[in-house]
Short mmCIF file of C-alpha atoms in Angstrom, two decimals:
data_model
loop_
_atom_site.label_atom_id
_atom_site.label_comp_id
_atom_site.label_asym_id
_atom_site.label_seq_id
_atom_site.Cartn_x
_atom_site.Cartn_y
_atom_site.Cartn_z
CA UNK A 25 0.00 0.00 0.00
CA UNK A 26 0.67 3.73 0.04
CA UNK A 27 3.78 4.59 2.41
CA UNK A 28 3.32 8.47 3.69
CA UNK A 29 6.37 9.77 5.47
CA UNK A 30 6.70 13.11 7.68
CA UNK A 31 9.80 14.81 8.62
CA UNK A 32 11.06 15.62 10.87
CA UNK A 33 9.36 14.03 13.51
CA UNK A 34 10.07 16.40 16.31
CA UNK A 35 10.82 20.10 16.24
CA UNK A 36 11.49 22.79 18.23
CA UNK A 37 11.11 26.53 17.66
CA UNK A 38 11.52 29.73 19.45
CA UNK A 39 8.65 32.01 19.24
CA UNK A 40 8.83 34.01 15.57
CA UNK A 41 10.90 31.89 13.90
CA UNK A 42 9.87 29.95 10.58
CA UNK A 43 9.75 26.42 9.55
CA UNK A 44 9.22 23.62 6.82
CA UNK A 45 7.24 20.43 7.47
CA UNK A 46 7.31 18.12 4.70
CA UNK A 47 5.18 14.86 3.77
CA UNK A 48 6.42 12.38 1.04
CA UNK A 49 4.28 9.85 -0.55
CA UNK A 50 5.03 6.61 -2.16
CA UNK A 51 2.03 6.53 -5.05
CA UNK A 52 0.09 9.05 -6.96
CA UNK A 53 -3.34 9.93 -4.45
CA UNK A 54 -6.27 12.26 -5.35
CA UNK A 55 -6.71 13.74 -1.59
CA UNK A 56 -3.96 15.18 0.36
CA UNK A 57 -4.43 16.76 3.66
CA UNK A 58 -2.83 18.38 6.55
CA UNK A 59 -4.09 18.90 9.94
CA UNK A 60 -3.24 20.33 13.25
CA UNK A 61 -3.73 18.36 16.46
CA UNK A 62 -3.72 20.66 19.16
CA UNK A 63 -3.48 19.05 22.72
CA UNK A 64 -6.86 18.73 23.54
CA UNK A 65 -7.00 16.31 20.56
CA UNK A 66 -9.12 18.35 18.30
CA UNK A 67 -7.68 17.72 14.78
CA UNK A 68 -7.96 20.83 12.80
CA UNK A 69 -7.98 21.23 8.56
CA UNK A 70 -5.53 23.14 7.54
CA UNK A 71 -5.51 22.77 4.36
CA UNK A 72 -7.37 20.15 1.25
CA UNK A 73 -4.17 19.99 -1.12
CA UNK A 74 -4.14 17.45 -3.70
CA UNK A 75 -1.71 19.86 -5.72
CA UNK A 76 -1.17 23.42 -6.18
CA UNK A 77 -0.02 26.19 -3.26
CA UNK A 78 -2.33 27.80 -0.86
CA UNK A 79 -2.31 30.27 1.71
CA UNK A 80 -3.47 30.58 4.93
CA UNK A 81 -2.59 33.67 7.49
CA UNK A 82 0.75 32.54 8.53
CA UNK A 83 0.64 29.18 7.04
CA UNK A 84 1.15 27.98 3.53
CA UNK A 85 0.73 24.09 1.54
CA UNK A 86 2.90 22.75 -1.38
CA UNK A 87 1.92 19.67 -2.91
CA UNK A 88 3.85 18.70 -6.01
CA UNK A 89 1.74 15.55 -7.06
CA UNK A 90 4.48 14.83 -9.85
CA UNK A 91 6.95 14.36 -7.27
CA UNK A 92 4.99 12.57 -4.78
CA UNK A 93 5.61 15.27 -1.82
CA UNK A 94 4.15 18.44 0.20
CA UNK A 95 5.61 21.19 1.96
CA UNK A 96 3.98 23.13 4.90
CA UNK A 97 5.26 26.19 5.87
CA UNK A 98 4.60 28.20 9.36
CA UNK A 99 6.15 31.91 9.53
CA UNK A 100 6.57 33.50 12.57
CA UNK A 101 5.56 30.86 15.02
CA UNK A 102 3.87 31.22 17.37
CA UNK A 103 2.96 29.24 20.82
CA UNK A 104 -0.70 28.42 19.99
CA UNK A 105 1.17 26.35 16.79
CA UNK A 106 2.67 23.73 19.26
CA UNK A 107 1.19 20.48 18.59
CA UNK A 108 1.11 17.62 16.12
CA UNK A 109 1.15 18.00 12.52
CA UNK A 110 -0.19 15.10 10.06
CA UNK A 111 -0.28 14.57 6.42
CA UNK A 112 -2.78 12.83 5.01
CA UNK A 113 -3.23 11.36 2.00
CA UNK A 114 -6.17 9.07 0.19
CA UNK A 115 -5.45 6.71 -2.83
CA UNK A 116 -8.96 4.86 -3.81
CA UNK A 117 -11.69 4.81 -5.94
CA UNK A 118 -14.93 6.15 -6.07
CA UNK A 119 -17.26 4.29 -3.69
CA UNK A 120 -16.29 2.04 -1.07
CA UNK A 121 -12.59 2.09 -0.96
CA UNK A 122 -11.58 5.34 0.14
CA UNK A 123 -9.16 5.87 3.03
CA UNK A 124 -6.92 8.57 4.40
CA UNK A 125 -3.34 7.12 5.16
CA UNK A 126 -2.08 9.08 7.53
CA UNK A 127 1.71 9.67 8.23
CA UNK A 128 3.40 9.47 11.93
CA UNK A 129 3.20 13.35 12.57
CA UNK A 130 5.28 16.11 12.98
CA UNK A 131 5.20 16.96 16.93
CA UNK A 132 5.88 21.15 17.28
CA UNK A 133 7.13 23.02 20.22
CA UNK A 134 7.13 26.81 20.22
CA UNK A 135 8.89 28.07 22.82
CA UNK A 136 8.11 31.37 24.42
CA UNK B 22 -20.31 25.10 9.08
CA UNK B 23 -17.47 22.87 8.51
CA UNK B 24 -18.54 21.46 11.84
CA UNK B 25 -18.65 17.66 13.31
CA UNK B 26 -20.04 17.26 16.75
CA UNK B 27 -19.11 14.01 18.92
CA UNK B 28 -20.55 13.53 22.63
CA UNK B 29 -19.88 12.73 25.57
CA UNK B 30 -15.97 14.18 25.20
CA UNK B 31 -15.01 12.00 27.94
CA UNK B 32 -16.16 8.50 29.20
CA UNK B 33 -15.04 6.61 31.42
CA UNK B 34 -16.29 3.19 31.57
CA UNK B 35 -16.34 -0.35 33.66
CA UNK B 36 -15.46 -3.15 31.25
CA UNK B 37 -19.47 -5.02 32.08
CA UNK B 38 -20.71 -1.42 30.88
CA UNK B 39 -22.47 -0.67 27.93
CA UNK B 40 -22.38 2.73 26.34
CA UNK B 41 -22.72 4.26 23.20
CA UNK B 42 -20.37 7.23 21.27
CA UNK B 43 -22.14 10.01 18.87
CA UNK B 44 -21.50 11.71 15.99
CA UNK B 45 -23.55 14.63 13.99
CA UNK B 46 -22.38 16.40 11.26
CA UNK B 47 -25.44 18.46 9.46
CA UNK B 48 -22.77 19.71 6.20
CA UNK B 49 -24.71 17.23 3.88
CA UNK B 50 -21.88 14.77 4.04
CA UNK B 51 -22.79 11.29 3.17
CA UNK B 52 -19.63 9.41 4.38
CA UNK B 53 -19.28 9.32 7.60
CA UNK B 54 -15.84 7.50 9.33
CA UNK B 55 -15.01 6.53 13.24
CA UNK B 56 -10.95 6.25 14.24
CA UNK B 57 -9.41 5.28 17.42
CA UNK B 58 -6.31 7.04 18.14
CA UNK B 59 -3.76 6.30 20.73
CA UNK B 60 -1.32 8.61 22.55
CA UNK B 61 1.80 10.02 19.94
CA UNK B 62 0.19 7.53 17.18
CA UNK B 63 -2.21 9.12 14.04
CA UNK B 64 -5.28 8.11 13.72
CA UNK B 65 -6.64 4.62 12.63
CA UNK B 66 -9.48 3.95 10.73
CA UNK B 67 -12.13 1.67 12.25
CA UNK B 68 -15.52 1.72 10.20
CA UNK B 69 -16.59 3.61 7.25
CA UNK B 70 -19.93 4.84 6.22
CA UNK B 71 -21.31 5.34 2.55
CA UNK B 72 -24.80 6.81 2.18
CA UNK B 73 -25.89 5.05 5.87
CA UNK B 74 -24.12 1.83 4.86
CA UNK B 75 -21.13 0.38 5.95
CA UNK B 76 -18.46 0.05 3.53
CA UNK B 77 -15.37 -0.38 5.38
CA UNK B 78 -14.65 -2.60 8.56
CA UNK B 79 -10.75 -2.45 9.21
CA UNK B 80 -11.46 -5.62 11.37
CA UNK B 81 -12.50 -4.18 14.23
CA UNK B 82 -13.44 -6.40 17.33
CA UNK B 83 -17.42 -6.68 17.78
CA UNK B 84 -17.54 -5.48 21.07
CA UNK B 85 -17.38 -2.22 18.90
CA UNK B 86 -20.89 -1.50 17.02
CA UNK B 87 -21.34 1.02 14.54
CA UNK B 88 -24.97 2.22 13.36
CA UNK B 89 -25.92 5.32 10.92
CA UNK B 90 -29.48 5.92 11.60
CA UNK B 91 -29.46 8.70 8.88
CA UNK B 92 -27.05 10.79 7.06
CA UNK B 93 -26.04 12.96 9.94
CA UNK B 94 -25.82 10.61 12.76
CA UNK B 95 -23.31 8.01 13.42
CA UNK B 96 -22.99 6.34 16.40
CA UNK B 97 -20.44 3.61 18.07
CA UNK B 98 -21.66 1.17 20.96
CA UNK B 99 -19.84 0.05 22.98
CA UNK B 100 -19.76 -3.10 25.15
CA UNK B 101 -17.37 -5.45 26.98
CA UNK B 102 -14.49 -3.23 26.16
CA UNK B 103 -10.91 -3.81 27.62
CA UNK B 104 -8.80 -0.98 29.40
CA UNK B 105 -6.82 -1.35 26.12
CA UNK B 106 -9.29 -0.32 24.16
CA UNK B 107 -9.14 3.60 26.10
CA UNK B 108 -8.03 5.99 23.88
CA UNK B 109 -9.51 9.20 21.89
CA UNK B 110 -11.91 8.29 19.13
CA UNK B 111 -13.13 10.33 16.30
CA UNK B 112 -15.58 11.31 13.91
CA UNK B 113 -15.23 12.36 10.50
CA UNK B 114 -17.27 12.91 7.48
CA UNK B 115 -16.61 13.77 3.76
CA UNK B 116 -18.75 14.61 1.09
CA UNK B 117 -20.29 12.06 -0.93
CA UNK B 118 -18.65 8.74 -2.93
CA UNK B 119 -16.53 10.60 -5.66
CA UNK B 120 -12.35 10.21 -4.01
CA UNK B 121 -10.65 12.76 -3.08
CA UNK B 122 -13.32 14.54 -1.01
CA UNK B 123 -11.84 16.54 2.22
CA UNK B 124 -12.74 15.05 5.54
CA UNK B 125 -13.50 16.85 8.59
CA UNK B 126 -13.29 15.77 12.24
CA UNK B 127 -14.78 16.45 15.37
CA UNK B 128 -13.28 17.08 18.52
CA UNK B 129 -13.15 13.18 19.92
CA UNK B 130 -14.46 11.54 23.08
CA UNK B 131 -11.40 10.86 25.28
CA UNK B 132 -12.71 7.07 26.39
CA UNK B 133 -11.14 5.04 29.50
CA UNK B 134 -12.37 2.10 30.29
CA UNK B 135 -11.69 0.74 34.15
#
C-alpha cells in the first residue's frame, strides 16, 4: 500500500521563527491533507491539497503531485502552533474504498 | 459550518458497561468515518460509512458497534471493552462517494475504560 512519510518528527522553535514540514508519498493519491492536532486532541484542517499552493494567514501548503511530496510552511511561530502536525493522504476509488493514510506526525514546540 | 459534533468528550467506563459514542455532522456529508487514536500515534481507521451503509470494517473487534441511523448521525456502541481499548476516538465525514473529497473531524471523546 501507500507509504506516507513526515519529517522531521520532532521540532522545536523559538517564538517568531519559521519552519518547513514536509510529507512524502510513495504513489500518486487524489486527496492530500494536513491537519493540526492541538493538545486537547481536536484535529484541525488546515488545508485540502491534492496539488497546487495555498495560503493561509501565517501558514502555507505545497503539494507537487508529480513528485509525490508536500511542503507546509509556518512563519513567525507562534505558541498556539505547538502540537502535532499530520499529512494525510487518500489513494482509492470512487465508492467504497476510500481511506486517508495518515503519516506518523510532525510533533511542534514553540517556545516562548 | 465545517462542523462535526461528537458527545460525551469524555467516558469513562467499567469493562461489564455498555455505552454508546455520537456523531452529527449536518454539512450534507454522506460518508461518515469513526478512528481510534492512541497517545503520539495518528489516527486509525475503524468503520466507514457510505450513504448510511457500511463500507469499510478495518477488522474491528465486535464489542465495537457502529450504526448510521441517517445521514447525519453516526454512532459507536460500545460493550465489553478492555482498558486497552481507552483511547480518543473520532468522527469524521466527507462529502459524498466521488475520491478525493476533504474530511473533517470532530473534537473526539477521550474514552477510558476501568
Amino acid at each position: 500500500g501507500i507509504q506516507v512519510e513526515q519529517s522531521p518528527p520532532d521540532l522545536i522553535l523559538q517564538e517568531g521563527a519559521n519552519s518547513t514540514l514536509r510529507c512524502n508519498f510513495s504513489d500518486s493519491v487524489n486527496n492530500l491533507q494536513w491537519f493540526h492536532q492541538n493538545p486537547w486532541g481536536q484535529l484541525i484542517n488546515l488545508f485540502y491539497i491534492p496539488s497546487g499552493t495555498k495560503q493561509n494567514g501565517r501558514l502555507s501548503a505545497t503539494t507537487v503531485a508529480t513528485e509525490r511530496y508536500s511542503l507546509l510552511y509556518i512563519s513567525s511561530s507562534q505558541t498556539t502552533d505547538s502540537g502535532v502536525y499530520f499529512c494525510a493522504v487518500e489513494r482509492g476509488n470512487a465508492g467504497n474504498n476510500r481511506k486517508l493514510i495518515w503519516g506518523l506526525g510532525t510533533s511542534l514546540a514553540v517556545n516562548p | 459550518d465545517t462542523e462535526v459534533t461528537q458527545t460525551p468528550k469524555h467516558l469513562v467506563m467499567g469493562m461489564t458497561n455498555k455505552k454508546s459514542l455520537k456523531c452529527e455532522q449536518h454539512m450534507g456529508h454522506r460518508a461518515m468515518y469513526w478512528y481510534k487514536q492512541k497517545a503520539k500515534k495518528p489516527p486509525e481507521l475503524m468503520f466507514v460509512y457510505s450513504y448510511e451503509k457500511l463500507s469499510i470494517n478495518e477488522s474491528v473487534p465486535s464489542r465495537f458497534s457502529p450504526e448510521c441511523p441517517n445521514s447525519s448521525l453516526l454512532n459507536l456502541h460500545l460493550h465489553a471493552l478492555q482498558p486497552e481499548d481507552s483511547a480518543l476516538y473520532l468522527c469524521a465525514s466527507s462529502q459524498g462517494r466521488a475520491p478525493g473529497r476533504e474530511a473533517f473531524f470532530g473534537q473526539g471523546t477521550r474514552l477510558t475504560v476501568v
